[in-house]
Every structure is written in structure tokens, then in C-alpha cells.
Amino acid sequence: QVQLVESGGGLVQPGGSLRLSCAASGSMLSIYHMGWYRQAPGKQRELVAAITSSGRINYDDSVKGRFTISRDNAKNTVGLQMNSLKSEDTAVYYCNAKLPAGTNTLNYWGQGTQVTVSS
């Protein structure tokens, strides 16, 4: 199993930048598919960005060109660089790790970190 802890959230003005980090322990992150999700009040949790164990990346259309997901397997961390932030980016951001296990997929979540974009 793996334990995930997010950090880096906070208050930022529109157009600003913020970097989130997800620190993992208990397992080697290199074998996991990693993702950042977010959940705004009254909304479903949605995938923001994902990076597979082999390094393939995909983004939600709403963040393409603004956000960058990365992983540092040596440090067992996953980052999310967020630029040109908009008010609609306001949400709790969660780190997620997935690992196929037979016909099932193990799924782990961090506690979340609040990102607020406001002037």
C-alpha cells in the first residue's frame, strides 16, 4: 500500500501560479499510475491530470497548456505546476495512486489540499 500527502495549496490571485506536491511513502511510486483530481463545492470529483507508470500524460481540456504534471520517482513525489490560474480552478486537489491487481485496481488517495483562486 501507499500513503499520500499533498501540500502546496493556498490562496492565489487569478493569473498566478501554484505548485502542488504529493509525497508518497510505503511503496515505490514508480509502479503506480498517478493522478491529480479536484473537487469544487457542489461538483463531482474530476480528473485534472494523470501520468502513468511509463510516463504517459493526459490533461483535462480545462487545464491543457496551463498545468503540468510530473513525477520524480527517485524522490517518490508527484507534482502539479499550475500556471495562469482561474477562479474556476478553485477546488480541493487530491493526489491519487492506482495499481492494477489482477482484475481489480488498487486505489489510494491523499487527504487533499485547498486551492483558492480569488482577487
Short mmCIF file of C-alpha atoms in Angstrom, two decimals:
data_model
loop_
_atom_site.label_atom_id
_atom_site.label_comp_id
_atom_site.label_asym_id
_atom_site.label_seq_id
_atom_site.Cartn_x
_atom_site.Cartn_y
_atom_site.Cartn_z
CA GLN A 1 0.00 0.00 0.00
CA VAL A 2 0.98 3.60 -0.34
CA GLN A 3 0.30 6.68 1.76
CA LEU A 4 -0.08 10.03 0.01
CA VAL A 5 0.22 13.54 1.43
CA GLU A 6 -0.49 16.64 -0.62
CA SER A 7 0.99 20.05 0.03
CA GLY A 8 1.32 23.42 -1.65
CA GLY A 9 -2.25 24.62 -1.73
CA GLY A 10 -3.24 28.12 -0.80
CA LEU A 11 -4.73 31.40 -1.93
CA VAL A 12 -3.60 32.91 -5.20
CA GLN A 13 -4.85 35.69 -7.46
CA PRO A 14 -6.17 34.98 -10.95
CA GLY A 15 -3.29 34.63 -13.36
CA GLY A 16 -0.98 33.47 -10.62
CA SER A 17 0.84 30.21 -10.16
CA LEU A 18 0.96 27.49 -7.57
CA ARG A 19 2.82 24.22 -7.30
CA LEU A 20 1.32 21.21 -5.60
CA SER A 21 3.31 18.26 -4.40
CA CYS A 22 2.31 14.75 -3.45
CA ALA A 23 4.70 12.84 -1.24
CA ALA A 24 4.35 9.09 -1.07
CA SER A 25 5.51 6.55 1.46
CA GLY A 26 5.07 2.84 1.99
CA SER A 27 5.62 1.79 -1.60
CA MET A 28 7.63 2.56 -4.70
CA LEU A 29 5.68 5.11 -6.69
CA SER A 30 7.31 4.18 -9.96
CA ILE A 31 4.92 1.27 -10.48
CA TYR A 32 1.77 3.33 -9.91
CA HIS A 33 -0.33 5.37 -12.25
CA MET A 34 -0.62 8.79 -10.63
CA GLY A 35 -3.18 11.50 -10.97
CA TRP A 36 -4.39 14.79 -9.63
CA TYR A 37 -8.10 15.22 -9.10
CA ARG A 38 -10.08 18.15 -7.85
CA GLN A 39 -13.47 18.68 -6.32
CA ALA A 40 -15.24 22.02 -6.11
CA PRO A 41 -18.23 22.65 -3.86
CA GLY A 42 -21.34 21.05 -5.32
CA LYS A 43 -19.35 19.32 -8.04
CA GLN A 44 -18.17 15.79 -8.65
CA ARG A 45 -14.54 14.94 -8.26
CA GLU A 46 -12.84 15.21 -11.63
CA LEU A 47 -9.54 14.19 -13.09
CA VAL A 48 -7.21 17.11 -13.72
CA ALA A 49 -4.06 15.38 -14.92
CA ALA A 50 -2.61 11.90 -14.94
CA ILE A 51 0.76 10.35 -15.54
CA THR A 52 1.17 6.63 -15.98
CA SER A 53 3.95 4.46 -14.66
CA SER A 54 5.54 4.67 -18.10
CA GLY A 55 5.32 8.44 -18.23
CA ARG A 56 2.33 8.97 -20.50
CA ILE A 57 0.43 12.13 -19.59
CA ASN A 58 -3.06 13.38 -20.18
CA TYR A 59 -4.88 16.51 -19.03
CA ASP A 60 -8.40 17.64 -18.75
CA ASP A 61 -9.17 20.10 -21.52
CA SER A 62 -9.79 22.85 -19.00
CA VAL A 63 -6.16 22.84 -17.84
CA LYS A 64 -4.26 21.99 -21.02
CA GLY A 65 -1.49 24.48 -21.62
CA ARG A 66 -1.67 25.78 -18.06
CA PHE A 67 -0.94 22.82 -15.79
CA THR A 68 1.97 20.43 -15.87
CA ILE A 69 2.09 17.10 -14.07
CA SER A 70 5.42 15.50 -13.31
CA ARG A 71 6.83 12.68 -11.28
CA ASP A 72 10.15 12.19 -9.57
CA ASN A 73 10.43 8.50 -8.83
CA ALA A 74 13.74 8.93 -7.02
CA LYS A 75 12.09 11.28 -4.52
CA ASN A 76 8.79 9.40 -4.57
CA THR A 77 6.85 12.56 -5.37
CA VAL A 78 4.38 13.80 -7.94
CA GLY A 79 4.00 17.47 -8.76
CA LEU A 80 1.41 19.67 -10.35
CA GLN A 81 2.59 23.04 -11.61
CA MET A 82 -0.40 25.31 -12.07
CA ASN A 83 0.01 28.49 -14.08
CA SER A 84 -2.43 31.11 -15.32
CA LEU A 85 -4.84 30.13 -12.60
CA LYS A 86 -8.50 30.98 -12.97
CA SER A 87 -11.26 31.30 -10.43
CA GLU A 88 -12.80 28.10 -11.77
CA ASP A 89 -9.68 26.23 -10.69
CA THR A 90 -10.75 26.73 -7.08
CA ALA A 91 -11.19 23.30 -5.52
CA VAL A 92 -9.73 20.77 -3.17
CA TYR A 93 -6.99 18.96 -5.05
CA TYR A 94 -6.33 15.29 -4.36
CA CYS A 95 -3.42 13.07 -5.22
CA ASN A 96 -4.33 9.60 -6.44
CA ALA A 97 -2.35 6.43 -6.99
CA LYS A 98 -3.61 3.43 -8.92
CA LEU A 99 -2.14 -0.04 -9.20
CA PRO A 100 -3.63 -2.88 -11.21
CA ALA A 101 -4.06 -6.02 -9.12
CA GLY A 102 -5.47 -8.89 -11.11
CA THR A 103 -8.96 -7.93 -12.23
CA ASN A 104 -9.05 -5.10 -9.70
CA THR A 105 -7.30 -1.79 -9.39
CA LEU A 106 -5.99 -0.64 -6.05
CA ASN A 107 -6.82 2.99 -5.46
CA TYR A 108 -5.25 5.33 -2.92
CA TRP A 109 -5.99 8.95 -2.08
CA GLY A 110 -4.34 11.75 -0.23
CA GLN A 111 -6.19 14.00 2.19
CA GLY A 112 -6.49 16.88 -0.24
CA THR A 113 -5.19 20.43 -0.31
CA GLN A 114 -7.28 23.55 -0.86
CA VAL A 115 -6.56 25.79 -3.82
CA THR A 116 -8.41 29.09 -3.88
CA VAL A 117 -8.09 31.46 -6.83
CA SER A 118 -9.59 34.82 -5.99
CA SER A 119 -8.92 38.51 -6.37
#
